[in-house]
Amino acid sequence: MPFDSNAMEKEVSVSGLTKIFGDGDTAVTAIANADLALVPGEFVSLLGPSGCGKTTLLRIIAGLEAPTEGAVEVRGQSIWNGKTRSTAATRPVSMMFQEPRLFPWFSVLDNVALPLRVARVDAKTRRERAARICETVGLKDFLHHRPTALSGGMRQRASLARALVTDPQVLLLDEPFGALDAMTRDSLNLELMQVCARAKVTTMLVTHSISEAAFLSDRVVVLAPRPARITDIIEMPFDRPRDLDLQQSTQFQSMVGRLRRALSEGA
Amino acid sequence: MHKNTLRTILPIISVTSFLALWTIYVHTAEVSAFVLPPPDAIVVALFEMVQTRELWDHALVTVIEAVSGFLIAVTLGVSLGFIMARVPPVEWAAKPFIVLMQLIPKIALAPLFILWFGFGLESKIFIAAALAFFPVFSNALQAFKSIEPGDKDVFTMLQANPVQRFFLLDLPNALPVVLTGAEVAVVLAMIGAIVGEFIGGNEGLGYLAVAHLQNLAVPELFGVIVILAMVGLVLYTLIGRLRTWFSPWHVSTGVA
Ligand SMILES: Nc1ncnc2c1ncn2[C@@H]1O[C@H](COP(=O)(O)OP(=O)(O)OP(=O)(O)O)[C@@H](O)[C@H]1O
Ligand SMILES: [Mg+2]
C-alpha cells in the first residue's frame, strides 16, 4: 500500500519542529527541525537510538510537552498555540505509554473504561464498550481482576485496550512492548497490527527494534542523535495482512538490512 | 505441633502465666493493695463498674471527645495536606508554622486550651484534634505529593477536569497512606481527650481515673485503664478495617 503524503489528506503533520530542553550551557536539543506527515490509517514507526528524541516527539504530538518551535497539526487543527495545548485538537489523539499505567484501585474493566468515564459516558454504555474492547485484546476472562493480578503482557493488553476504547483517530505508542520477552512481544505485535487495521487508526510507534519496525509499519522514520534529527523515511512495501512468516522472507531481510544501514549512517 | 494451633495456644499461655506471676508476686512479696492490687481484685472491680450507668456515661463522653477531635483532625489534615501539595507557595508560607508545631510537645498546649475553651467538651475536643492533626496532615501532604508524573499524564491525555482528577487519581492514590496516618491519629486523639479530662472538668474516663486516685480506689483505677485500652482498641481496629476496606489494593493490606 503506497502512500503519497502530498496527494492525500494529512492526519498528523509536524513541520519545522524543534524542542530544546533547558537553556545556556545545559541546553539539550531533543528534536531539531523535524518535518513529518501521516495520512489516515497509516502505521509509522520512529526508529532510532536511545536519547534521539522519540519520546519527546510523541509527547509533543500528544500535547504533553510544548514545542520550542514549529507546528503540530492533527486533522488540520493546531495542537499547540504557543505554549498552550488545544484541548479540541488533542481529543482524537490517544497515547499508550511505555509502562502500563493502570490504576490499582480500579478493576481491569474500570481501568479500560476510565477514558469513557472521564468523558461522562453513562455507566452501562461504558461497561459494554470496555468489555468489548477487552475481548478483542484477549482479556475477556480478566475483566474483574485487579491489574496487579495480571502478567506484564496482559497489563499491556489492558493498557492498549484503554488507549483504544474511545475510538481514537490517532494512536501514539511509546515502546509499548519494550519490557516484554520476544515471544510475547511477537504475538502482541501481531494483535496490535490487526486491531489497528480494523480500527483504521493512524498509528505512530516508537521502537528500538528494527524488525519490529519493519514488520508493523507502512513507513519507518529513521532518527539520528546529536543533533537529533530525521535522517531517512523508508517505505515497507509488504502486502497486508501480514503474518509472522513474513519475517523469514528475503524481501523482509533486505528491508531490515536497509534500515540497519540507514541507522548506522545517521550515527 | 501445627503452626496454627501454636498461634492460638501460645498467646493464651503467655497471658495466663503473666497473670499467675502477677498474683504470686503480689501475695508472696506482700505488696500493698494500694500500690498493685492482684488481678482478681481488678476483675471484681471491673465487673462491678461495667454494671453502673456512670461508667458508660463517662466512657461515652471520652469517645465523643476523641472521635470529634479525630474527625476535625482528619478534615483539616487532609484538606491542608492537599492544598499544600497542589499549591507549593502555600506550603512555603506555612513551613515555619509546621516546623514550630512539630517541635512543640502538643500535650503542653492542653492547659492553654482549657483556659481558652473552658472545662466543657470543647476544650478536650480541641486538644484531641491538636494531637491527632499531625500524623494525618504529614501523611496526606506526602501522599498527595507523591503522584507519579506518568499517572498525571494519563489524566492529562484524557482531559480530565480537576474534580475528576481528584476523585479518580489523587484521592485513591493517597488513601492508603492517609489512613495509615489516621490509625496513629485515633490513638493520639484518645490520649488528648484523656489528658484534657485529667486537667479540668468532671466528665469522662480521664476524670474518673483521677477521681478513683483521689479516693485511693486502686482496683477501680486499674479498671478504668482497662476500659480505656478497650475503647482505644475498638477505635484503632475500626480505622484499620476502614483502611483495608478502602484500599484493598495496597501492599500494606496484604491482599492483591
Ligand atoms: N523533561 C526533560 N528535561 C530535560 N531534558 C529532557 C527532558 N526530557 C527529555 N530530555 C532530553 O531530551 C533528549 C531526548 O529524550 P527522549 O526521552 O525523547 O529520547 P528517546 O529517543 O525517547 O530515548 P529512549 O529511546 O531512551 O526512550 C535526551 O537527551 C533527554 O536527556
Ligand atoms: Mg523514550
PDB file of N, CA and C and ligand atoms in Angstrom, chain A residues 19-22 26-31 48-59 65 98 174-175 206-208 223 226 228, ligand 1:
ATOM      1  N   LYS A  19      12.688  21.111  19.601  1.00  0.00           N
ATOM      2  CA  LYS A  19      12.483  21.131  21.049  1.00  0.00           C
ATOM      3  C   LYS A  19      13.833  21.220  21.742  1.00  0.00           C
ATOM      4  N   ILE A  20      13.998  22.254  22.540  1.00  0.00           N
ATOM      5  CA  ILE A  20      15.229  22.424  23.313  1.00  0.00           C
ATOM      6  C   ILE A  20      14.862  22.401  24.794  1.00  0.00           C
ATOM      7  N   PHE A  21      15.464  21.481  25.527  1.00  0.00           N
ATOM      8  CA  PHE A  21      15.262  21.436  26.978  1.00  0.00           C
ATOM      9  C   PHE A  21      16.320  22.278  27.660  1.00  0.00           C
ATOM     10  N   GLY A  22      15.912  23.055  28.650  1.00  0.00           N
ATOM     11  CA  GLY A  22      16.867  23.857  29.413  1.00  0.00           C
ATOM     12  C   GLY A  22      17.399  24.998  28.584  1.00  0.00           C
ATOM     13  N   THR A  26      23.517  24.059  29.634  1.00  0.00           N
ATOM     14  CA  THR A  26      22.903  22.748  29.832  1.00  0.00           C
ATOM     15  C   THR A  26      21.790  22.459  28.839  1.00  0.00           C
ATOM     16  N   ALA A  27      21.618  23.334  27.845  1.00  0.00           N
ATOM     17  CA  ALA A  27      20.532  23.142  26.886  1.00  0.00           C
ATOM     18  C   ALA A  27      20.748  21.862  26.080  1.00  0.00           C
ATOM     19  N   VAL A  28      19.672  21.098  25.912  1.00  0.00           N
ATOM     20  CA  VAL A  28      19.726  19.873  25.124  1.00  0.00           C
ATOM     21  C   VAL A  28      18.720  19.999  23.984  1.00  0.00           C
ATOM     22  N   THR A  29      19.215  19.808  22.773  1.00  0.00           N
ATOM     23  CA  THR A  29      18.293  19.829  21.640  1.00  0.00           C
ATOM     24  C   THR A  29      17.751  18.426  21.446  1.00  0.00           C
ATOM     25  N   ALA A  30      16.496  18.219  21.847  1.00  0.00           N
ATOM     26  CA  ALA A  30      15.909  16.883  21.758  1.00  0.00           C
ATOM     27  C   ALA A  30      15.422  16.607  20.342  1.00  0.00           C
ATOM     28  N   ILE A  31      14.910  17.633  19.677  1.00  0.00           N
ATOM     29  CA  ILE A  31      14.462  17.489  18.287  1.00  0.00           C
ATOM     30  C   ILE A  31      14.901  18.733  17.518  1.00  0.00           C
ATOM     31  N   GLY A  48      15.171   4.709  16.245  1.00  0.00           N
ATOM     32  CA  GLY A  48      16.404   5.449  16.494  1.00  0.00           C
ATOM     33  C   GLY A  48      17.007   5.070  17.823  1.00  0.00           C
ATOM     34  N   PRO A  49      18.291   5.376  18.002  1.00  0.00           N
ATOM     35  CA  PRO A  49      18.962   5.004  19.244  1.00  0.00           C
ATOM     36  C   PRO A  49      18.412   5.804  20.427  1.00  0.00           C
ATOM     37  N   SER A  50      18.756   5.348  21.602  1.00  0.00           N
ATOM     38  CA  SER A  50      18.292   5.969  22.835  1.00  0.00           C
ATOM     39  C   SER A  50      18.709   7.438  22.908  1.00  0.00           C
ATOM     40  N   GLY A  51      17.794   8.272  23.327  1.00  0.00           N
ATOM     41  CA  GLY A  51      18.114   9.678  23.541  1.00  0.00           C
ATOM     42  C   GLY A  51      17.988  10.544  22.303  1.00  0.00           C
ATOM     43  N   CYS A  52      17.421  10.008  21.209  1.00  0.00           N
ATOM     44  CA  CYS A  52      17.345  10.827  19.997  1.00  0.00           C
ATOM     45  C   CYS A  52      16.023  11.586  19.889  1.00  0.00           C
ATOM     46  N   GLY A  53      15.240  11.594  20.940  1.00  0.00           N
ATOM     47  CA  GLY A  53      14.073  12.470  20.962  1.00  0.00           C
ATOM     48  C   GLY A  53      12.762  11.830  20.535  1.00  0.00           C
ATOM     49  N   LYS A  54      12.695  10.491  20.515  1.00  0.00           N
ATOM     50  CA  LYS A  54      11.468   9.817  20.057  1.00  0.00           C
ATOM     51  C   LYS A  54      10.310  10.080  21.023  1.00  0.00           C
ATOM     52  N   THR A  55      10.577   9.866  22.305  1.00  0.00           N
ATOM     53  CA  THR A  55       9.526  10.092  23.302  1.00  0.00           C
ATOM     54  C   THR A  55       9.086  11.551  23.282  1.00  0.00           C
ATOM     55  N   THR A  56      10.047  12.441  23.174  1.00  0.00           N
ATOM     56  CA  THR A  56       9.738  13.872  23.168  1.00  0.00           C
ATOM     57  C   THR A  56       8.816  14.223  21.999  1.00  0.00           C
ATOM     58  N   LEU A  57       9.124  13.679  20.815  1.00  0.00           N
ATOM     59  CA  LEU A  57       8.284  13.951  19.642  1.00  0.00           C
ATOM     60  C   LEU A  57       6.850  13.481  19.882  1.00  0.00           C
ATOM     61  N   LEU A  58       6.732  12.259  20.425  1.00  0.00           N
ATOM     62  CA  LEU A  58       5.407  11.713  20.709  1.00  0.00           C
ATOM     63  C   LEU A  58       4.658  12.581  21.724  1.00  0.00           C
ATOM     64  N   ARG A  59       5.369  13.008  22.768  1.00  0.00           N
ATOM     65  CA  ARG A  59       4.729  13.800  23.827  1.00  0.00           C
ATOM     66  C   ARG A  59       4.269  15.165  23.316  1.00  0.00           C
ATOM     67  N   GLU A  65       3.868  18.016  26.026  1.00  0.00           N
ATOM     68  CA  GLU A  65       5.114  18.797  26.099  1.00  0.00           C
ATOM     69  C   GLU A  65       5.023  19.871  25.014  1.00  0.00           C
ATOM     70  N   GLN A  98       4.990   3.668  27.844  1.00  0.00           N
ATOM     71  CA  GLN A  98       5.908   2.537  27.937  1.00  0.00           C
ATOM     72  C   GLN A  98       5.534   1.600  29.085  1.00  0.00           C
ATOM     73  N   ASP A 174       4.476   4.465  22.725  1.00  0.00           N
ATOM     74  CA  ASP A 174       5.890   4.661  23.091  1.00  0.00           C
ATOM     75  C   ASP A 174       6.482   3.355  23.609  1.00  0.00           C
ATOM     76  N   GLU A 175       7.176   2.651  22.745  1.00  0.00           N
ATOM     77  CA  GLU A 175       7.760   1.350  23.086  1.00  0.00           C
ATOM     78  C   GLU A 175       6.813   0.519  23.939  1.00  0.00           C
ATOM     79  N   VAL A 206       6.913   4.122  18.597  1.00  0.00           N
ATOM     80  CA  VAL A 206       8.331   4.301  18.896  1.00  0.00           C
ATOM     81  C   VAL A 206       8.924   2.942  19.219  1.00  0.00           C
ATOM     82  N   THR A 207      10.054   2.623  18.613  1.00  0.00           N
ATOM     83  CA  THR A 207      10.678   1.334  18.924  1.00  0.00           C
ATOM     84  C   THR A 207      12.192   1.379  18.734  1.00  0.00           C
ATOM     85  N   HIS A 208      12.865   0.467  19.437  1.00  0.00           N
ATOM     86  CA  HIS A 208      14.300   0.267  19.241  1.00  0.00           C
ATOM     87  C   HIS A 208      14.574  -0.892  18.306  1.00  0.00           C
ATOM     88  N   LEU A 223      15.741   8.032  12.865  1.00  0.00           N
ATOM     89  CA  LEU A 223      16.244   9.219  13.556  1.00  0.00           C
ATOM     90  C   LEU A 223      17.701   9.028  13.941  1.00  0.00           C
ATOM     91  N   ARG A 226      22.239  13.603  18.216  1.00  0.00           N
ATOM     92  CA  ARG A 226      23.307  14.614  18.297  1.00  0.00           C
ATOM     93  C   ARG A 226      23.769  15.164  16.963  1.00  0.00           C
ATOM     94  N   ALA A 228      19.761  15.709  17.250  1.00  0.00           N
ATOM     95  CA  ALA A 228      18.643  14.812  16.985  1.00  0.00           C
ATOM     96  C   ALA A 228      17.882  15.271  15.746  1.00  0.00           C
TER      97      ALA A 228
HETATM   98  N1  LIG C   1      11.980  16.831  30.750  1.00  0.00           N
HETATM   99  C1  LIG C   1      13.219  16.897  30.233  1.00  0.00           C
HETATM  100  N2  LIG C   1      14.100  17.812  30.704  1.00  0.00           N
HETATM  101  C2  LIG C   1      15.350  17.890  30.188  1.00  0.00           C
HETATM  102  N3  LIG C   1      15.803  17.105  29.199  1.00  0.00           N
HETATM  103  C3  LIG C   1      14.988  16.178  28.688  1.00  0.00           C
HETATM  104  C4  LIG C   1      13.642  16.022  29.183  1.00  0.00           C
HETATM  105  N4  LIG C   1      13.048  15.020  28.500  1.00  0.00           N
HETATM  106  C5  LIG C   1      13.979  14.575  27.620  1.00  0.00           C
HETATM  107  N5  LIG C   1      15.137  15.271  27.716  1.00  0.00           N
HETATM  108  C6  LIG C   1      16.338  15.075  26.896  1.00  0.00           C
HETATM  109  O1  LIG C   1      15.959  15.054  25.547  1.00  0.00           O
HETATM  110  C7  LIG C   1      16.653  14.027  24.851  1.00  0.00           C
HETATM  111  C8  LIG C   1      15.679  13.133  24.149  1.00  0.00           C
HETATM  112  O2  LIG C   1      14.928  12.415  25.131  1.00  0.00           O
HETATM  113  P1  LIG C   1      13.816  11.378  24.742  1.00  0.00           P
HETATM  114  O3  LIG C   1      13.269  10.815  26.002  1.00  0.00           O
HETATM  115  O4  LIG C   1      12.853  11.990  23.805  1.00  0.00           O
HETATM  116  O5  LIG C   1      14.656  10.249  23.986  1.00  0.00           O
HETATM  117  P2  LIG C   1      14.185   8.855  23.401  1.00  0.00           P
HETATM  118  O6  LIG C   1      14.544   8.838  21.987  1.00  0.00           O
HETATM  119  O7  LIG C   1      12.762   8.598  23.749  1.00  0.00           O
HETATM  120  O8  LIG C   1      15.119   7.849  24.186  1.00  0.00           O
HETATM  121  P3  LIG C   1      14.813   6.367  24.689  1.00  0.00           P
HETATM  122  O9  LIG C   1      14.884   5.504  23.470  1.00  0.00           O
HETATM  123  O10 LIG C   1      15.940   6.075  25.622  1.00  0.00           O
HETATM  124  O11 LIG C   1      13.491   6.380  25.343  1.00  0.00           O
HETATM  125  C9  LIG C   1      17.538  13.333  25.852  1.00  0.00           C
HETATM  126  O12 LIG C   1      18.856  13.803  25.702  1.00  0.00           O
HETATM  127  C10 LIG C   1      16.986  13.745  27.182  1.00  0.00           C
HETATM  128  O13 LIG C   1      18.015  13.878  28.119  1.00  0.00           O
END
